[in-house]
Tab-separated table of C-alpha atoms and ligand atoms in Angstrom:
chain	number	residue	atom	x	y	z
A	13	MET	CA	43.185	35.089	65.293
A	14	VAL	CA	41.449	38.446	64.970
A	15	LEU	CA	43.658	40.786	62.956
A	16	ASN	CA	45.097	43.726	64.941
A	17	ASP	CA	43.956	42.135	68.175
A	18	HIS	CA	46.200	43.018	71.137
A	19	VAL	CA	49.143	40.685	71.177
A	20	ASP	CA	50.992	40.333	74.444
A	21	LEU	CA	54.701	41.132	74.876
A	22	PRO	CA	56.043	37.546	74.573
A	23	THR	CA	54.029	37.000	71.372
A	24	PHE	CA	55.220	40.309	69.980
A	25	MET	CA	58.857	39.432	70.725
A	26	GLN	CA	58.430	35.950	69.238
A	27	GLY	CA	57.350	37.664	66.031
A	28	VAL	CA	60.350	40.014	66.109
A	29	SER	CA	62.716	37.046	66.602
A	30	LYS	CA	61.045	35.060	63.823
A	31	ARG	CA	61.213	37.910	61.320
A	32	ASN	CA	64.833	38.780	62.158
A	33	PRO	CA	66.572	35.425	62.572
A	34	GLY	CA	70.000	35.610	64.201
A	35	GLN	CA	69.891	39.402	64.569
A	36	THR	CA	70.626	39.327	68.285
A	37	GLU	CA	71.548	42.994	68.767
A	38	PHE	CA	68.402	44.170	66.984
A	39	ILE	CA	66.170	41.798	68.966
A	40	GLN	CA	67.851	42.946	72.203
A	41	ALA	CA	67.204	46.620	71.393
A	42	VAL	CA	63.544	46.000	70.519
A	43	GLN	CA	63.063	43.914	73.686
A	44	GLU	CA	64.455	46.693	75.866
A	45	VAL	CA	62.030	49.211	74.392
A	46	ALA	CA	59.006	46.910	74.043
A	47	VAL	CA	58.868	46.094	77.765
A	48	ASP	CA	58.189	49.730	78.624
A	49	ILE	CA	56.023	50.516	75.614
A	50	PHE	CA	53.668	47.573	76.163
A	51	ASP	CA	53.123	48.766	79.697
A	52	PHE	CA	52.539	52.356	78.517
A	53	MET	CA	50.138	51.258	75.723
A	54	GLU	CA	48.055	49.097	78.030
A	55	ASP	CA	45.126	51.543	78.036
A	56	LYS	CA	45.868	53.253	74.696
A	57	GLU	CA	43.830	51.420	72.113
A	58	ARG	CA	44.905	53.433	69.064
A	59	TYR	CA	48.599	52.600	69.374
A	60	HIS	CA	47.650	48.914	69.416
A	61	LYS	CA	45.122	49.141	66.627
A	62	GLU	CA	47.458	51.047	64.348
A	63	GLN	CA	50.308	48.585	65.102
A	64	ILE	CA	52.658	51.473	65.881
A	65	LEU	CA	55.443	49.595	67.693
A	66	ARG	CA	55.301	46.785	65.135
A	67	ARG	CA	55.798	49.408	62.404
A	68	ILE	CA	58.664	51.215	64.177
A	69	ALA	CA	60.384	47.854	64.667
A	70	GLU	CA	60.275	47.205	60.903
A	71	PRO	CA	62.783	49.533	59.149
A	72	ASP	CA	61.341	51.626	56.318
A	73	ARG	CA	64.116	50.108	54.236
A	74	VAL	CA	67.482	48.357	54.524
A	75	ILE	CA	69.830	49.185	51.674
A	76	SER	CA	72.799	46.876	51.223
A	77	PHE	CA	75.499	47.360	48.631
A	78	ARG	CA	78.910	46.246	47.435
A	79	VAL	CA	81.890	48.535	48.035
A	80	CYS	CA	84.966	47.765	45.897
A	81	TRP	CA	88.238	49.575	46.377
A	82	GLU	CA	91.897	49.080	45.629
A	83	ASP	CA	94.524	48.879	48.383
A	84	ASP	CA	98.019	50.396	48.123
A	85	ASN	CA	99.401	47.162	46.689
A	86	GLY	CA	96.903	47.161	43.840
A	87	ASN	CA	94.748	44.370	45.304
A	88	VAL	CA	91.009	44.619	44.695
A	89	ARG	CA	89.107	44.532	47.995
A	90	VAL	CA	85.377	43.940	48.403
A	91	GLN	CA	83.355	45.093	51.408
A	92	ARG	CA	79.659	45.376	52.187
A	93	GLY	CA	77.971	48.697	52.906
A	94	TRP	CA	74.529	49.388	54.395
A	95	ARG	CA	72.130	52.190	55.135
A	96	VAL	CA	69.218	51.344	57.397
A	97	GLN	CA	66.473	53.983	57.147
A	98	ASN	CA	64.327	53.097	60.111
A	99	ASN	CA	61.683	55.792	60.403
A	100	ASN	CA	61.153	59.337	59.069
A	101	ALA	CA	57.862	60.226	60.787
A	102	ILE	CA	59.231	63.372	62.433
A	103	GLY	CA	61.981	64.470	60.042
A	104	PRO	CA	64.588	63.377	57.491
A	105	TYR	CA	66.443	60.180	58.361
A	106	LYS	CA	69.471	60.944	60.523
A	107	GLY	CA	72.144	58.786	62.117
A	108	GLY	CA	75.833	57.979	61.924
A	109	ILE	CA	77.994	55.803	59.725
A	110	ARG	CA	80.171	53.172	61.397
A	111	PHE	CA	83.266	51.559	59.866
A	112	HIS	CA	84.309	48.576	61.977
A	113	PRO	CA	84.835	44.858	61.298
A	114	SER	CA	82.058	44.066	63.809
A	115	VAL	CA	79.424	45.863	61.687
A	116	THR	CA	76.552	43.633	60.554
A	117	GLU	CA	73.003	44.271	59.412
A	118	SER	CA	71.799	43.410	62.923
A	119	VAL	CA	74.095	45.981	64.550
A	120	LEU	CA	72.971	48.713	62.143
A	121	LYS	CA	69.287	47.812	62.554
A	122	PHE	CA	69.602	48.071	66.340
A	123	LEU	CA	71.385	51.405	66.037
A	124	ALA	CA	68.806	52.802	63.569
A	125	PHE	CA	65.954	51.653	65.839
A	126	GLU	CA	67.547	53.292	68.896
A	127	GLN	CA	68.302	56.412	66.883
A	128	THR	CA	64.596	56.859	66.113
A	129	PHE	CA	63.792	57.292	69.821
A	130	LYS	CA	66.923	59.285	70.562
A	131	ASN	CA	66.284	61.806	67.813
A	132	ALA	CA	62.711	62.265	68.991
A	133	LEU	CA	63.976	62.973	72.512
A	134	THR	CA	66.104	65.893	71.307
A	135	GLY	CA	62.948	67.784	70.321
A	136	LEU	CA	64.441	68.413	66.868
A	137	PRO	CA	62.813	67.221	63.616
A	138	MET	CA	64.936	64.177	62.770
A	139	GLY	CA	64.018	60.599	61.877
A	140	GLY	CA	66.189	57.567	62.661
A	141	ALA	CA	68.784	55.824	60.485
A	142	LYS	CA	72.255	54.264	60.661
A	143	GLY	CA	74.770	53.042	58.138
A	144	GLY	CA	78.210	51.619	57.796
A	145	SER	CA	80.480	48.911	56.607
A	146	ASN	CA	82.594	46.039	57.891
A	147	PHE	CA	85.618	47.961	56.540
A	148	ASN	CA	88.382	48.343	59.152
A	149	PRO	CA	90.136	51.723	58.858
A	150	LYS	CA	92.779	50.643	61.402
A	151	GLY	CA	96.172	50.140	59.813
A	152	LYS	CA	95.022	51.556	56.454
A	153	SER	CA	96.829	54.455	54.804
A	154	ASP	CA	95.045	57.771	54.262
A	155	HIS	CA	94.856	56.972	50.545
A	156	GLU	CA	93.232	53.622	51.189
A	157	VAL	CA	90.680	55.231	53.508
A	158	MET	CA	90.013	57.882	50.865
A	159	ARG	CA	89.449	55.326	48.104
A	160	PHE	CA	87.134	53.326	50.349
A	161	CYS	CA	85.111	56.392	51.390
A	162	GLN	CA	84.769	57.525	47.776
A	163	SER	CA	83.574	54.105	46.684
A	164	PHE	CA	81.142	53.922	49.635
A	165	MET	CA	79.647	57.319	48.747
A	166	THR	CA	79.457	56.467	45.037
A	167	GLU	CA	76.628	54.112	45.961
A	168	LEU	CA	75.270	55.870	49.054
A	169	TYR	CA	74.754	59.240	47.355
A	170	ARG	CA	71.564	58.113	45.584
A	171	HIS	CA	69.904	57.269	48.913
A	172	VAL	CA	70.777	60.402	50.934
A	173	GLY	CA	70.223	64.161	50.685
A	174	ALA	CA	69.819	67.229	52.889
A	175	ASP	CA	66.023	66.702	53.118
A	176	VAL	CA	66.099	62.914	52.730
A	177	ASP	CA	68.748	61.338	54.931
A	178	VAL	CA	71.694	63.060	56.612
A	179	PRO	CA	74.422	60.699	57.871
A	180	ALA	CA	77.120	61.642	60.411
A	181	GLY	CA	80.170	59.968	61.989
A	182	ASP	CA	80.300	57.084	64.472
A	183	ILE	CA	82.894	54.448	65.372
A	184	GLY	CA	85.711	54.596	62.809
A	185	VAL	CA	84.201	57.600	61.035
A	186	GLY	CA	85.632	60.930	62.129
A	187	ALA	CA	86.563	64.225	60.465
A	188	ARG	CA	88.853	62.541	57.909
A	189	GLU	CA	86.225	60.083	56.658
A	190	ILE	CA	83.416	62.687	56.634
A	191	GLY	CA	85.666	64.952	54.532
A	192	TYR	CA	86.318	62.250	51.944
A	193	MET	CA	82.628	61.300	51.767
A	194	PHE	CA	81.417	64.897	51.520
A	195	GLY	CA	83.970	65.603	48.773
A	196	GLN	CA	82.728	62.642	46.754
A	197	TYR	CA	79.046	63.549	47.230
A	198	LYS	CA	79.732	67.091	46.044
A	199	ARG	CA	81.693	65.810	43.064
A	200	ILE	CA	78.968	63.372	41.943
A	201	THR	CA	75.965	65.643	42.455
A	202	ASN	CA	77.573	69.039	41.835
A	203	GLN	CA	75.649	70.272	44.878
A	204	PHE	CA	76.947	71.864	48.048
A	205	THR	CA	74.290	70.918	50.577
A	206	GLY	CA	74.185	69.813	54.211
A	207	VAL	CA	74.073	66.120	53.286
A	208	LEU	CA	76.427	65.079	56.102
A	209	THR	CA	77.036	66.430	59.591
A	210	GLY	CA	80.261	66.406	61.545
A	211	LYS	CA	81.828	68.325	58.678
A	212	GLY	CA	85.003	70.400	59.018
A	213	LEU	CA	84.460	73.997	60.107
A	214	GLU	CA	85.885	75.198	56.768
A	215	TYR	CA	83.067	73.617	54.779
A	216	GLY	CA	79.856	73.906	56.754
A	217	GLY	CA	80.564	72.101	60.002
A	218	SER	CA	79.302	73.312	63.370
A	219	LEU	CA	81.274	74.388	66.393
A	220	ILE	CA	80.749	72.093	69.427
A	221	ARG	CA	79.757	69.090	67.237
A	222	THR	CA	82.971	67.205	68.021
A	223	GLU	CA	82.549	67.700	71.751
A	224	ALA	CA	78.761	67.351	71.886
A	225	THR	CA	78.232	63.632	72.549
A	226	GLY	CA	80.756	63.327	75.374
A	227	TYR	CA	79.871	66.682	76.918
A	228	GLY	CA	76.163	65.883	76.661
A	229	ALA	CA	76.583	62.529	78.435
A	230	VAL	CA	78.284	64.343	81.322
A	231	TYR	CA	75.632	67.089	81.453
A	232	PHE	CA	73.045	64.310	81.725
A	233	LEU	CA	75.069	62.665	84.487
A	234	ALA	CA	75.302	65.990	86.335
A	235	ASN	CA	71.542	66.449	85.956
A	236	MET	CA	70.911	63.041	87.486
A	237	LEU	CA	73.252	63.776	90.399
A	238	LYS	CA	71.494	67.108	90.923
A	239	THR	CA	68.233	65.273	91.663
A	240	LYS	CA	70.100	63.864	94.686
A	241	ASN	CA	71.563	67.264	95.595
A	242	ASP	CA	74.948	65.994	94.459
A	243	ASP	CA	77.497	66.943	91.791
A	244	LEU	CA	80.691	65.734	90.126
A	245	VAL	CA	83.172	67.557	92.332
A	246	GLY	CA	85.672	65.034	93.712
A	247	LYS	CA	83.920	62.066	92.070
A	248	VAL	CA	86.109	59.296	90.658
A	249	ALA	CA	85.009	58.393	87.129
A	250	VAL	CA	85.700	55.234	85.166
A	251	ILE	CA	85.401	55.668	81.394
A	252	SER	CA	85.718	53.071	78.629
A	253	GLY	CA	86.800	53.850	75.062
A	254	SER	CA	89.325	56.425	73.962
A	255	GLY	CA	87.655	57.829	70.863
A	256	ASN	CA	85.553	60.893	70.243
A	257	VAL	CA	82.907	60.264	72.905
A	258	ALA	CA	85.255	58.972	75.611
A	259	THR	CA	87.832	61.775	75.343
A	260	HIS	CA	85.220	64.530	75.411
A	261	ALA	CA	83.341	62.893	78.279
A	262	ALA	CA	86.650	62.768	80.170
A	263	GLU	CA	87.322	66.413	79.373
A	264	LYS	CA	83.948	67.550	80.726
A	265	VAL	CA	84.176	65.382	83.867
A	266	ALA	CA	87.563	66.987	84.600
A	267	MET	CA	86.131	70.478	83.904
A	268	LEU	CA	83.327	69.843	86.402
A	269	GLY	CA	85.741	68.774	89.137
A	270	GLY	CA	85.712	64.984	88.756
A	271	LYS	CA	88.705	62.666	88.467
A	272	VAL	CA	88.875	60.330	85.438
A	273	VAL	CA	91.037	57.291	86.164
A	274	THR	CA	90.539	54.957	83.166
A	275	MET	CA	90.311	54.859	79.357
A	276	SER	CA	90.315	51.834	77.056
A	277	ASP	CA	90.296	50.475	73.536
A	278	SER	CA	89.442	47.079	72.149
A	279	ALA	CA	92.795	45.671	73.349
A	280	GLY	CA	92.692	46.718	77.026
A	281	PHE	CA	92.436	49.605	79.482
A	282	ILE	CA	94.776	52.008	81.248
A	283	HIS	CA	94.401	52.978	84.907
A	284	ASP	CA	95.818	56.312	86.014
A	285	PRO	CA	95.122	56.718	89.757
A	286	ASP	CA	96.370	60.325	89.647
A	287	GLY	CA	93.527	61.252	87.306
A	288	MET	CA	93.617	62.729	83.830
A	289	THR	CA	94.385	66.380	83.367
A	290	GLN	CA	93.474	68.313	80.219
A	291	GLU	CA	97.075	67.845	79.074
A	292	LYS	CA	96.778	64.058	79.328
A	293	ILE	CA	93.424	64.052	77.550
A	294	ASP	CA	94.841	66.197	74.742
A	295	TRP	CA	97.675	63.703	74.419
A	296	ILE	CA	95.133	60.875	73.971
A	297	LYS	CA	93.257	62.881	71.318
A	298	GLN	CA	96.527	63.322	69.401
A	299	LEU	CA	97.354	59.651	69.836
A	300	LYS	CA	93.973	58.561	68.451
A	301	ASN	CA	93.251	61.170	65.787
A	302	VAL	CA	96.688	62.015	64.431
A	303	ARG	CA	99.095	59.192	65.234
A	304	ARG	CA	96.289	56.622	65.219
A	305	GLY	CA	98.025	54.711	68.018
A	306	ARG	CA	96.807	52.419	70.825
A	307	ILE	CA	95.825	53.375	74.378
A	308	SER	CA	98.561	51.067	75.800
A	309	GLU	CA	101.106	53.742	74.748
A	310	TYR	CA	99.748	55.997	77.534
A	311	VAL	CA	101.736	54.198	80.228
A	312	ASN	CA	105.051	54.962	78.490
A	313	GLU	CA	104.180	58.650	78.562
A	314	PHE	CA	102.612	59.054	81.996
A	315	LYS	CA	104.293	57.378	84.955
A	316	GLY	CA	102.112	55.850	87.634
A	317	ALA	CA	99.601	54.555	85.086
A	318	THR	CA	99.170	50.836	84.386
A	319	TYR	CA	97.937	48.936	81.330
A	320	HIS	CA	95.611	45.939	81.613
A	321	GLU	CA	95.609	43.923	78.448
A	322	GLY	CA	92.404	42.209	77.340
A	323	MET	CA	90.408	43.706	80.211
A	324	ARG	CA	87.644	46.267	80.649
A	325	PRO	CA	87.802	48.924	83.352
A	326	TRP	CA	84.656	48.060	85.355
A	327	GLY	CA	86.578	46.486	88.263
A	328	VAL	CA	88.277	49.782	89.140
A	329	PRO	CA	86.516	51.362	92.165
A	330	CYS	CA	84.643	54.536	91.212
A	331	ASP	CA	81.721	56.820	92.043
A	332	VAL	CA	80.447	57.184	88.476
A	333	ALA	CA	80.913	55.213	85.250
A	334	LEU	CA	80.646	56.249	81.609
A	335	PRO	CA	80.768	53.387	79.089
A	336	CYS	CA	81.792	55.161	75.861
A	337	ALA	CA	83.185	52.442	73.552
A	338	THR	CA	80.648	50.062	72.016
A	339	GLN	CA	77.569	47.867	72.482
A	340	ASN	CA	77.456	45.073	75.083
A	341	GLU	CA	80.738	46.042	76.744
A	342	LEU	CA	79.273	46.094	80.274
A	343	LEU	CA	77.679	42.815	81.336
A	344	GLY	CA	75.732	41.645	84.388
A	345	ASP	CA	78.838	40.748	86.415
A	346	ASP	CA	80.470	44.079	85.536
A	347	ALA	CA	77.368	45.895	86.762
A	348	ARG	CA	77.422	43.948	90.039
A	349	GLU	CA	81.128	44.723	90.456
A	350	LEU	CA	80.516	48.448	89.911
A	351	ILE	CA	77.767	48.515	92.512
A	352	LYS	CA	79.826	46.496	94.982
A	353	ASN	CA	82.611	49.076	94.638
A	354	GLY	CA	80.277	51.976	95.398
A	355	CYS	CA	79.300	53.298	91.956
A	356	ILE	CA	76.217	55.534	92.294
A	357	ALA	CA	75.586	56.635	88.707
A	358	VAL	CA	76.117	55.381	85.142
A	359	SER	CA	75.700	57.485	82.020
A	360	GLU	CA	75.967	55.662	78.678
A	361	GLY	CA	78.032	57.599	76.150
A	362	ALA	CA	77.997	54.628	73.779
A	363	ASN	CA	74.911	52.990	72.265
A	364	MET	CA	73.598	50.012	74.284
A	365	PRO	CA	76.935	49.392	76.058
A	366	THR	CA	75.141	47.683	78.943
A	367	ASN	CA	73.507	44.356	78.127
A	368	LEU	CA	69.969	43.541	79.321
A	369	GLU	CA	71.210	41.752	82.433
A	370	GLY	CA	73.425	44.702	83.362
A	371	VAL	CA	70.521	47.120	82.937
A	372	HIS	CA	68.417	44.991	85.303
A	373	VAL	CA	71.221	44.927	87.867
A	374	PHE	CA	71.419	48.742	87.825
A	375	LYS	CA	67.643	49.134	87.986
A	376	ASP	CA	67.273	46.626	90.814
A	377	ALA	CA	69.978	48.443	92.788
A	378	LYS	CA	68.100	51.696	92.044
A	379	ILE	CA	71.255	53.589	91.138
A	380	LEU	CA	71.076	56.486	88.691
A	381	PHE	CA	71.253	54.914	85.236
A	382	ALA	CA	70.991	56.865	81.959
A	383	PRO	CA	70.506	54.822	78.774
A	384	GLY	CA	72.467	55.849	75.680
A	385	LYS	CA	69.420	56.978	73.762
A	386	ALA	CA	69.006	59.786	76.308
A	387	ALA	CA	72.535	60.365	77.592
A	388	ASN	CA	74.379	60.429	74.272
A	389	ALA	CA	71.755	62.387	72.329
A	390	GLY	CA	73.830	65.576	72.540
A	391	GLY	CA	75.802	64.531	69.465
A	392	VAL	CA	72.853	64.144	67.163
A	393	ALA	CA	71.281	67.251	68.704
A	394	VAL	CA	74.208	69.405	67.611
A	395	SER	CA	74.126	67.595	64.261
A	396	GLY	CA	70.526	68.809	64.018
A	397	LEU	CA	71.774	72.314	64.771
A	398	GLU	CA	74.416	71.872	62.045
A	399	MET	CA	71.574	71.067	59.623
A	400	SER	CA	69.736	74.232	60.691
A	401	GLN	CA	72.860	76.343	60.190
A	402	ASN	CA	73.463	74.799	56.757
A	403	SER	CA	69.855	75.457	55.673
A	404	GLY	CA	70.112	79.073	56.803
A	405	ARG	CA	73.656	79.429	55.363
A	406	ILE	CA	74.864	80.800	58.685
A	407	SER	CA	77.220	79.784	61.509
A	408	TRP	CA	76.345	80.179	65.138
A	409	LYS	CA	78.865	81.053	67.820
A	410	ALA	CA	80.342	78.480	70.198
A	411	ASP	CA	78.743	79.893	73.345
A	412	GLN	CA	75.310	79.976	71.650
A	413	LEU	CA	75.665	76.312	70.639
A	414	GLN	CA	77.046	75.342	74.025
A	415	GLN	CA	73.978	76.835	75.700
A	416	LEU	CA	71.646	75.100	73.229
A	417	LEU	CA	73.356	71.779	74.034
A	418	VAL	CA	72.910	72.348	77.772
A	419	ASP	CA	69.244	73.286	77.221
A	420	ILE	CA	68.579	70.240	75.038
A	421	MET	CA	70.190	67.867	77.570
A	422	ASP	CA	68.115	69.516	80.337
A	423	GLY	CA	65.018	68.986	78.197
A	424	ILE	CA	65.808	65.299	77.619
A	425	HIS	CA	66.447	64.813	81.322
A	426	GLY	CA	63.109	66.479	82.068
A	427	SER	CA	61.253	64.207	79.614
A	428	CYS	CA	62.851	61.115	81.149
A	429	VAL	CA	61.818	62.224	84.633
A	430	GLU	CA	58.285	63.009	83.427
A	431	TYR	CA	57.724	59.486	82.100
A	432	GLY	CA	60.181	57.566	84.290
A	433	GLN	CA	59.371	58.699	87.823
A	434	THR	CA	57.990	55.808	89.854
A	435	LYS	CA	55.764	55.975	92.915
A	436	GLY	CA	58.588	55.052	95.295
A	437	GLY	CA	60.594	58.094	94.187
A	438	TYR	CA	63.007	56.166	91.953
A	439	CYS	CA	63.433	57.515	88.436
A	440	ASP	CA	63.579	54.792	85.786
A	441	TYR	CA	65.406	56.746	83.073
A	442	VAL	CA	65.234	53.806	80.643
A	443	ARG	CA	61.448	53.738	80.827
A	444	GLY	CA	61.263	57.525	80.693
A	445	ALA	CA	63.436	57.721	77.561
A	446	ASN	CA	61.598	54.896	75.819
A	447	ILE	CA	58.139	56.332	76.428
A	448	ALA	CA	58.979	59.980	75.710
A	449	GLY	CA	60.750	59.040	72.453
A	450	PHE	CA	58.020	56.617	71.411
A	451	LYS	CA	55.143	58.984	72.074
A	452	LYS	CA	56.392	61.694	69.738
A	453	VAL	CA	57.079	59.324	66.849
A	454	ALA	CA	53.860	57.370	67.461
A	455	ASP	CA	51.644	60.458	67.461
A	456	ALA	CA	53.178	61.657	64.183
A	457	MET	CA	52.552	58.220	62.682
A	458	LEU	CA	48.921	58.296	63.824
A	459	ALA	CA	48.508	61.613	61.987
A	460	PHE	CA	49.693	60.057	58.704
A	461	GLY	CA	47.319	57.101	58.728
A	462	VAL	CA	48.474	53.742	57.436
A	463	VAL	CA	51.544	54.488	55.304
B	30	NDP	P1	85.478	56.221	67.972
B	30	NDP	O1	85.751	55.409	66.761
B	30	NDP	O2	85.975	57.611	68.034
B	30	NDP	O3	86.003	55.446	69.274
B	30	NDP	C1	85.525	54.174	69.584
B	30	NDP	C2	86.246	53.670	70.816
B	30	NDP	O4	85.628	52.463	71.239
B	30	NDP	C3	87.701	53.309	70.544
B	30	NDP	O5	88.442	53.508	71.697
B	30	NDP	C4	87.592	51.839	70.186
B	30	NDP	O6	88.790	51.110	70.387
B	30	NDP	C5	86.541	51.368	71.130
B	30	NDP	N1	85.852	50.204	70.559
B	30	NDP	C6	85.248	50.120	69.357
B	30	NDP	N2	84.782	48.891	69.145
B	30	NDP	C7	85.113	48.188	70.239
B	30	NDP	C8	84.903	46.848	70.625
B	30	NDP	N3	84.254	45.980	69.831
B	30	NDP	N4	85.351	46.471	71.854
B	30	NDP	C9	86.009	47.343	72.661
B	30	NDP	N5	86.245	48.615	72.339
B	30	NDP	C10	85.803	49.031	71.154
B	30	NDP	O7	83.892	56.169	68.160
B	30	NDP	P2	82.943	57.163	68.981
B	30	NDP	O8	83.645	57.654	70.180
B	30	NDP	O9	82.380	58.124	68.025
B	30	NDP	O10	81.756	56.183	69.385
B	30	NDP	C11	81.756	55.435	70.618
B	30	NDP	C12	80.342	55.015	70.958
B	30	NDP	O11	79.518	56.185	71.093
B	30	NDP	C13	79.642	54.141	69.927
B	30	NDP	O12	78.749	53.271	70.596
B	30	NDP	C14	78.825	55.135	69.124
B	30	NDP	O13	77.730	54.549	68.469
B	30	NDP	C15	78.383	56.072	70.245
B	30	NDP	N6	77.949	57.385	69.810
B	30	NDP	C16	78.801	58.209	69.117
B	30	NDP	C17	78.370	59.467	68.739
B	30	NDP	C18	79.289	60.451	68.116
B	30	NDP	O14	78.900	61.632	68.004
B	30	NDP	N7	80.490	60.083	67.704
B	30	NDP	C19	76.982	59.907	68.975
B	30	NDP	C20	76.198	59.018	69.801
B	30	NDP	C21	76.669	57.795	70.154
B	30	NDP	P3	89.584	50.546	69.127
B	30	NDP	O15	90.298	51.749	68.556
B	30	NDP	O16	90.504	49.534	69.678
B	30	NDP	O17	88.571	49.980	68.171
């Protein structure tokens, strides 16, 4: 075989599968992107010759480490931690940290790969990374979580830095965990720098960061509807998850006149046909962030709502859907069910919540479908703005940041339309996001030569 000769898509994917045995989530994420990029690169010799996609699909490095901590009963516990630094062609590595028993190297590699494209789409100078551990914060005391976070950062600190790699929160990592990790970083290095985002407002955090991912996913949804001269007023919305992204998505849907009827966690979903008011959403935030309870408790508080154990909410009739929990939570049959029930638009608040079959179902039905790497980029965008504020040692006002978030989501929507518009008038947002994100990273990589 001639070296650097054009390989076709199946051969490329065979190579990815061979080099990453058993890493199904990572292979799935690369497949989703590669389909569009191969098509785009068809007549672009340099991207082929310089092996750009092959290089983006090989993380710069995968750091794996042991995290030991002591539980409240004095037992020594051992967990595994990771940081996947995927690509820093356009800026310091950036991406969240996830604490969840389902975390594996494959999950973090898929998230770091996706993050590379997402961060490029924001227009801000940030590379792609992701980290985490199979540690389960659920049911742990605050002291146990603190000891774990301190131990995790005791290793991670040597691999991160304000100009090197700037982690943030993700599933299982909220304000409490970021606080413990930032405290430990500061203690070890004796430096007060913007090494993490999602920080508390008292110590360098940014206004709007907490809301940004959920709000951004709804702004993107509203932008898509606008292309059809439609809006969210009176629309019934089905949302999965009940964490940071889900609650803020629900809040913004309600603010824009829609009616949110579901929320879920890993044990089941609640259906509230009356819709969720701000008061109900605030109650869920308290339940999750302060009492650390389960979504099933909602039905004891709000009459008329029902709990559906072990089920996901996709069978509830709706106009729009926002999957905001986790990867592969919306499968082919769920997608068909949504369409059958009249759903016209889906905006992914979570990362890769729809599996490949589901994505095809949405595309074939030509409904409005926003992939996570575009729709949920508002969170990392405001993280980028937190980095800017930290570098300048200033704090911007909420309305300034709110407007920047709206502008950035408009910009991402515009990029997706630019590269995703098809001849028949349908906008393939997945293709648009993949190509727009790829192009920026690829062109930076071309400038650097073979490194
Ligand atoms: P949270 O930890 O705040 O909430 C996660 C929610 O998803 C919880 O309701 C949780 O339920 C549920 N969930 C988690 N794992 C599973 C599972 N395996 N099956 C079913 N439900 C599950 O996380 P976030 O809201 O921050 O993150 C949600 C999604 O959004 C993730 O995909 C994340 O990567 C993505 N995202 C988050 C950003 C952010 O700024 N936070 C930015 C961009 C993307 P339970 O409590 O039962 O586990």
